[in-house]
Protein backbone atom coordinates (compact mmCIF):
# COMPACT_ATOMS: atom_id res chain seq x y z
CA UNK A 1 0.00 0.00 0.00
CA UNK A 2 1.06 3.58 -0.65
CA UNK A 3 2.34 5.53 2.32
CA UNK A 4 0.10 8.18 3.82
CA UNK A 5 1.26 11.78 4.19
CA UNK A 6 -0.17 14.95 5.68
CA UNK A 7 0.73 18.63 5.61
CA UNK A 8 1.39 20.25 9.00
CA UNK A 9 1.91 23.98 9.47
CA UNK A 10 3.32 25.46 12.66
CA UNK A 11 1.42 28.72 12.23
CA UNK A 12 3.05 32.15 12.76
CA UNK A 13 1.95 32.33 16.43
CA UNK A 14 3.51 28.93 17.14
CA UNK A 15 6.77 29.78 15.40
CA UNK A 16 6.99 33.22 17.07
CA UNK A 17 6.39 31.67 20.50
CA UNK A 18 9.18 29.15 19.99
CA UNK A 19 6.83 26.16 20.04
CA UNK A 20 8.06 24.51 16.83
CA UNK A 21 10.23 22.04 18.74
CA UNK A 22 7.44 21.14 21.17
CA UNK A 23 4.98 20.56 18.33
CA UNK A 24 7.49 18.47 16.34
CA UNK A 25 8.34 16.55 19.50
CA UNK A 26 4.72 15.47 19.88
CA UNK A 27 4.48 14.41 16.22
CA UNK A 28 7.77 12.50 16.28
CA UNK A 29 7.11 10.95 19.71
CA UNK A 30 3.85 9.54 18.34
CA UNK A 31 6.03 7.68 15.82
CA UNK A 32 5.41 9.70 12.66
CA UNK A 33 8.26 10.52 10.31
CA UNK A 34 9.21 13.95 8.94
CA UNK A 35 9.66 13.92 5.15
CA UNK A 36 10.02 17.65 4.44
CA UNK A 37 10.42 20.80 6.55
CA UNK A 38 10.98 24.49 5.84
CA UNK A 39 10.52 27.96 7.28
CA UNK A 40 8.48 30.09 4.92
CA UNK A 41 6.94 33.56 4.77
CA UNK A 42 3.66 32.70 3.09
CA UNK A 43 2.15 35.29 0.73
CA UNK A 44 -1.53 36.04 0.34
CA UNK A 45 -1.86 34.12 -2.94
CA UNK A 46 -0.54 30.89 -1.40
CA UNK A 47 -2.76 31.25 1.68
CA UNK A 48 -5.87 32.10 -0.35
CA UNK A 49 -5.28 28.89 -2.30
CA UNK A 50 -4.55 26.90 0.86
CA UNK A 51 -7.75 28.12 2.54
CA UNK A 52 -9.86 28.26 -0.67
CA UNK A 53 -12.69 26.33 1.02
CA UNK A 54 -13.13 29.23 3.49
CA UNK A 55 -13.11 32.04 0.89
CA UNK A 56 -16.72 33.09 1.59
CA UNK A 57 -16.46 32.91 5.39
CA UNK A 58 -16.52 36.16 7.40
CA UNK A 59 -13.21 35.34 9.09
CA UNK A 60 -11.35 34.76 5.80
CA UNK A 61 -9.50 38.11 5.54
CA UNK A 62 -8.48 37.98 9.21
CA UNK A 63 -7.26 34.42 8.72
CA UNK A 64 -5.07 35.45 5.77
CA UNK A 65 -3.67 38.40 7.78
CA UNK A 66 -2.85 36.13 10.73
CA UNK A 67 -1.22 33.48 8.55
CA UNK A 68 0.88 36.00 6.59
CA UNK A 69 1.94 38.23 9.49
CA UNK A 70 5.28 36.43 10.03
CA UNK A 71 7.02 33.21 8.93
CA UNK A 72 5.61 29.76 9.59
CA UNK A 73 7.00 26.22 9.40
CA UNK A 74 5.67 23.81 6.75
CA UNK A 75 6.17 20.08 7.31
CA UNK A 76 5.30 16.85 5.45
CA UNK A 77 4.65 14.00 7.86
CA UNK A 78 4.38 10.28 6.99
CA UNK A 79 2.74 7.35 8.74
CA UNK A 80 -0.19 4.96 8.78
CA UNK A 81 -3.39 6.97 9.38
CA UNK A 82 -1.21 10.05 9.90
CA UNK A 83 -3.93 12.44 8.67
CA UNK A 84 -6.33 11.39 11.44
CA UNK A 85 -3.49 10.97 13.91
CA UNK A 86 -2.21 14.53 13.52
CA UNK A 87 -5.76 15.89 13.73
CA UNK A 88 -6.10 14.05 17.03
CA UNK A 89 -2.81 15.46 18.34
CA UNK A 90 -3.91 19.00 17.32
CA UNK A 91 -7.26 19.15 19.12
CA UNK A 92 -10.34 21.09 18.04
CA UNK A 93 -10.21 24.45 16.26
CA UNK A 94 -10.92 26.81 19.18
CA UNK A 95 -7.88 26.72 21.46
CA UNK A 96 -9.78 27.80 24.58
CA UNK A 97 -12.03 24.75 24.21
CA UNK A 98 -9.54 22.22 22.81
CA UNK A 99 -8.98 19.26 25.14
CA UNK A 100 -6.02 19.23 27.51
CA UNK A 101 -3.43 16.80 26.17
CA UNK A 102 -3.71 18.22 22.66
CA UNK A 103 -1.36 20.78 21.09
CA UNK A 104 -4.06 23.46 20.92
CA UNK A 105 -5.46 22.55 24.33
CA UNK A 106 -2.13 22.54 26.14
CA UNK A 107 -0.37 25.41 24.34
CA UNK A 108 -3.11 27.62 22.90
CA UNK A 109 -5.63 30.14 24.23
CA UNK A 110 -7.66 33.16 23.13
CA UNK A 111 -5.82 36.47 23.41
CA UNK A 112 -8.72 38.94 23.23
CA UNK A 113 -7.86 39.98 19.68
CA UNK A 114 -10.89 38.41 18.03
CA UNK A 115 -8.54 36.33 15.86
CA UNK A 116 -8.49 32.56 16.39
CA UNK A 117 -4.78 31.74 16.80
CA UNK A 118 -4.45 28.01 17.18
CA UNK A 119 -0.79 27.23 16.54
CA UNK A 120 -1.06 24.41 14.04
CA UNK A 121 -2.66 23.20 10.81
CA UNK A 122 -3.12 19.60 9.70
CA UNK A 123 -4.77 18.38 6.49
CA UNK A 124 -8.30 17.07 7.09
CA UNK A 125 -8.57 14.34 4.41
CA UNK A 126 -6.57 12.42 1.82
CA UNK A 127 -7.76 14.78 -0.91
CA UNK A 128 -6.75 17.84 1.13
CA UNK A 129 -3.37 16.33 2.02
CA UNK A 130 -2.46 15.63 -1.61
CA UNK A 131 -3.57 19.11 -2.69
CA UNK A 132 -1.82 20.90 0.20
CA UNK A 133 1.48 19.00 -0.09
CA UNK A 134 1.65 19.82 -3.81
CA UNK A 135 0.91 23.47 -2.97
CA UNK A 136 3.50 23.90 -0.19
CA UNK A 137 6.15 21.46 -1.47
CA UNK A 138 6.09 21.64 -5.29
CA UNK A 139 9.81 20.81 -5.26
CA UNK A 140 9.35 17.46 -3.53
CA UNK A 141 9.83 14.68 -6.06
CA UNK A 142 7.22 12.51 -4.49
CA UNK A 143 3.80 13.78 -3.52
CA UNK A 144 1.22 12.04 -1.38
CA UNK A 145 0.58 9.33 -3.95
CA UNK A 146 4.08 7.83 -3.59
P1 LIG B 1 -9.05 23.57 11.49
O1 LIG B 1 -7.81 24.43 11.45
O2 LIG B 1 -9.29 23.02 12.88
O3 LIG B 1 -9.08 22.51 10.42
P2 LIG B 1 -11.00 25.02 9.89
O4 LIG B 1 -10.45 24.31 8.70
O5 LIG B 1 -12.48 24.97 10.11
O6 LIG B 1 -10.30 24.53 11.23
O7 LIG B 1 -10.61 26.56 9.81
C1 LIG B 1 -9.33 26.94 9.37
C2 LIG B 1 -8.82 28.03 10.25
O8 LIG B 1 -9.67 29.18 10.15
C3 LIG B 1 -8.81 27.69 11.73
O9 LIG B 1 -7.65 27.00 12.12
C4 LIG B 1 -8.91 29.04 12.38
C5 LIG B 1 -9.78 29.81 11.42
N1 LIG B 1 -11.18 29.75 11.84
C6 LIG B 1 -12.02 28.69 11.72
N2 LIG B 1 -13.24 28.98 12.19
C7 LIG B 1 -13.17 30.26 12.62
C8 LIG B 1 -14.10 31.16 13.21
N3 LIG B 1 -15.38 30.79 13.46
N4 LIG B 1 -13.67 32.39 13.54
C9 LIG B 1 -12.42 32.78 13.28
N5 LIG B 1 -11.48 32.00 12.71
C10 LIG B 1 -11.86 30.76 12.39
MG1 LIG C 1 -9.20 22.74 8.32
mmCIF file of N, CA and C and ligand atoms in Angstrom, residues 11 51 53-54 57 59 63 66 87 90-93 104 114-116 118 120-122 124, ligand 1:
data_model
loop_
_atom_site.group_PDB
_atom_site.id
_atom_site.type_symbol
_atom_site.label_atom_id
_atom_site.label_comp_id
_atom_site.label_asym_id
_atom_site.label_seq_id
_atom_site.Cartn_x
_atom_site.Cartn_y
_atom_site.Cartn_z
ATOM 1 N N UNK A 11 1.898 27.411 12.678
ATOM 2 C CA UNK A 11 1.425 28.723 12.234
ATOM 3 C C UNK A 11 2.298 29.830 12.825
ATOM 4 N N UNK A 51 -6.474 28.027 1.818
ATOM 5 C CA UNK A 51 -7.746 28.120 2.536
ATOM 6 C C UNK A 51 -8.927 28.405 1.601
ATOM 7 N N UNK A 53 -11.360 26.782 0.572
ATOM 8 C CA UNK A 53 -12.687 26.328 1.024
ATOM 9 C C UNK A 53 -13.370 27.341 1.951
ATOM 10 N N UNK A 54 -12.567 28.260 2.539
ATOM 11 C CA UNK A 54 -13.126 29.235 3.491
ATOM 12 C C UNK A 54 -13.310 30.620 2.879
ATOM 13 N N UNK A 57 -16.170 32.790 3.944
ATOM 14 C CA UNK A 57 -16.462 32.911 5.388
ATOM 15 C C UNK A 57 -16.081 34.297 5.891
ATOM 16 N N UNK A 59 -14.536 35.249 8.457
ATOM 17 C CA UNK A 59 -13.213 35.338 9.090
ATOM 18 C C UNK A 59 -12.062 35.212 8.094
ATOM 19 N N UNK A 63 -8.053 35.656 8.756
ATOM 20 C CA UNK A 63 -7.262 34.423 8.719
ATOM 21 C C UNK A 63 -6.026 34.598 7.835
ATOM 22 N N UNK A 66 -3.505 36.896 9.661
ATOM 23 C CA UNK A 66 -2.851 36.131 10.734
ATOM 24 C C UNK A 66 -1.779 35.195 10.174
ATOM 25 N N UNK A 87 -4.564 15.152 13.310
ATOM 26 C CA UNK A 87 -5.764 15.895 13.726
ATOM 27 C C UNK A 87 -6.071 15.631 15.192
ATOM 28 N N UNK A 90 -3.665 17.552 17.366
ATOM 29 C CA UNK A 90 -3.910 18.996 17.319
ATOM 30 C C UNK A 90 -4.981 19.445 18.296
ATOM 31 N N UNK A 91 -6.091 18.704 18.365
ATOM 32 C CA UNK A 91 -7.261 19.146 19.120
ATOM 33 C C UNK A 91 -8.182 20.002 18.257
ATOM 34 N N UNK A 92 -9.329 20.371 18.814
ATOM 35 C CA UNK A 92 -10.345 21.093 18.045
ATOM 36 C C UNK A 92 -9.918 22.540 17.773
ATOM 37 N N UNK A 93 -10.641 23.173 16.836
ATOM 38 C CA UNK A 93 -10.209 24.453 16.258
ATOM 39 C C UNK A 93 -10.024 25.565 17.291
ATOM 40 N N UNK A 104 -3.289 22.219 20.742
ATOM 41 C CA UNK A 104 -4.060 23.456 20.922
ATOM 42 C C UNK A 104 -4.552 23.600 22.357
ATOM 43 N N UNK A 114 -9.841 38.766 18.974
ATOM 44 C CA UNK A 114 -10.889 38.408 18.026
ATOM 45 C C UNK A 114 -10.418 37.443 16.952
ATOM 46 N N UNK A 115 -9.108 37.260 16.842
ATOM 47 C CA UNK A 115 -8.545 36.331 15.862
ATOM 48 C C UNK A 115 -8.301 34.980 16.533
ATOM 49 N N UNK A 116 -8.804 33.912 15.918
ATOM 50 C CA UNK A 116 -8.491 32.565 16.393
ATOM 51 C C UNK A 116 -7.051 32.244 16.024
ATOM 52 N N UNK A 118 -4.405 29.364 16.630
ATOM 53 C CA UNK A 118 -4.454 28.006 17.180
ATOM 54 C C UNK A 118 -3.237 27.155 16.803
ATOM 55 N N UNK A 120 -1.420 25.519 14.923
ATOM 56 C CA UNK A 120 -1.062 24.412 14.040
ATOM 57 C C UNK A 120 -2.163 24.117 13.030
ATOM 58 N N UNK A 121 -1.754 23.702 11.844
ATOM 59 C CA UNK A 121 -2.662 23.202 10.806
ATOM 60 C C UNK A 121 -2.314 21.754 10.500
ATOM 61 N N UNK A 122 -3.333 20.941 10.232
ATOM 62 C CA UNK A 122 -3.121 19.597 9.703
ATOM 63 C C UNK A 122 -4.194 19.313 8.667
ATOM 64 N N UNK A 124 -7.127 17.738 6.499
ATOM 65 C CA UNK A 124 -8.299 17.074 7.094
ATOM 66 C C UNK A 124 -8.786 15.844 6.328
HETATM 67 P P1 LIG B 1 -9.048 23.570 11.490
HETATM 68 O O1 LIG B 1 -7.814 24.430 11.446
HETATM 69 O O2 LIG B 1 -9.293 23.024 12.880
HETATM 70 O O3 LIG B 1 -9.076 22.513 10.421
HETATM 71 P P2 LIG B 1 -11.004 25.017 9.888
HETATM 72 O O4 LIG B 1 -10.447 24.310 8.696
HETATM 73 O O5 LIG B 1 -12.477 24.974 10.112
HETATM 74 O O6 LIG B 1 -10.298 24.531 11.234
HETATM 75 O O7 LIG B 1 -10.606 26.564 9.814
HETATM 76 C C1 LIG B 1 -9.330 26.937 9.369
HETATM 77 C C2 LIG B 1 -8.815 28.030 10.252
HETATM 78 O O8 LIG B 1 -9.668 29.179 10.150
HETATM 79 C C3 LIG B 1 -8.807 27.689 11.735
HETATM 80 O O9 LIG B 1 -7.650 27.002 12.123
HETATM 81 C C4 LIG B 1 -8.908 29.036 12.375
HETATM 82 C C5 LIG B 1 -9.784 29.811 11.421
HETATM 83 N N1 LIG B 1 -11.184 29.752 11.838
HETATM 84 C C6 LIG B 1 -12.022 28.694 11.718
HETATM 85 N N2 LIG B 1 -13.236 28.977 12.193
HETATM 86 C C7 LIG B 1 -13.175 30.264 12.623
HETATM 87 C C8 LIG B 1 -14.103 31.163 13.214
HETATM 88 N N3 LIG B 1 -15.382 30.794 13.464
HETATM 89 N N4 LIG B 1 -13.670 32.393 13.538
HETATM 90 C C9 LIG B 1 -12.416 32.783 13.277
HETATM 91 N N5 LIG B 1 -11.483 31.996 12.715
HETATM 92 C C10 LIG B 1 -11.856 30.757 12.391
#
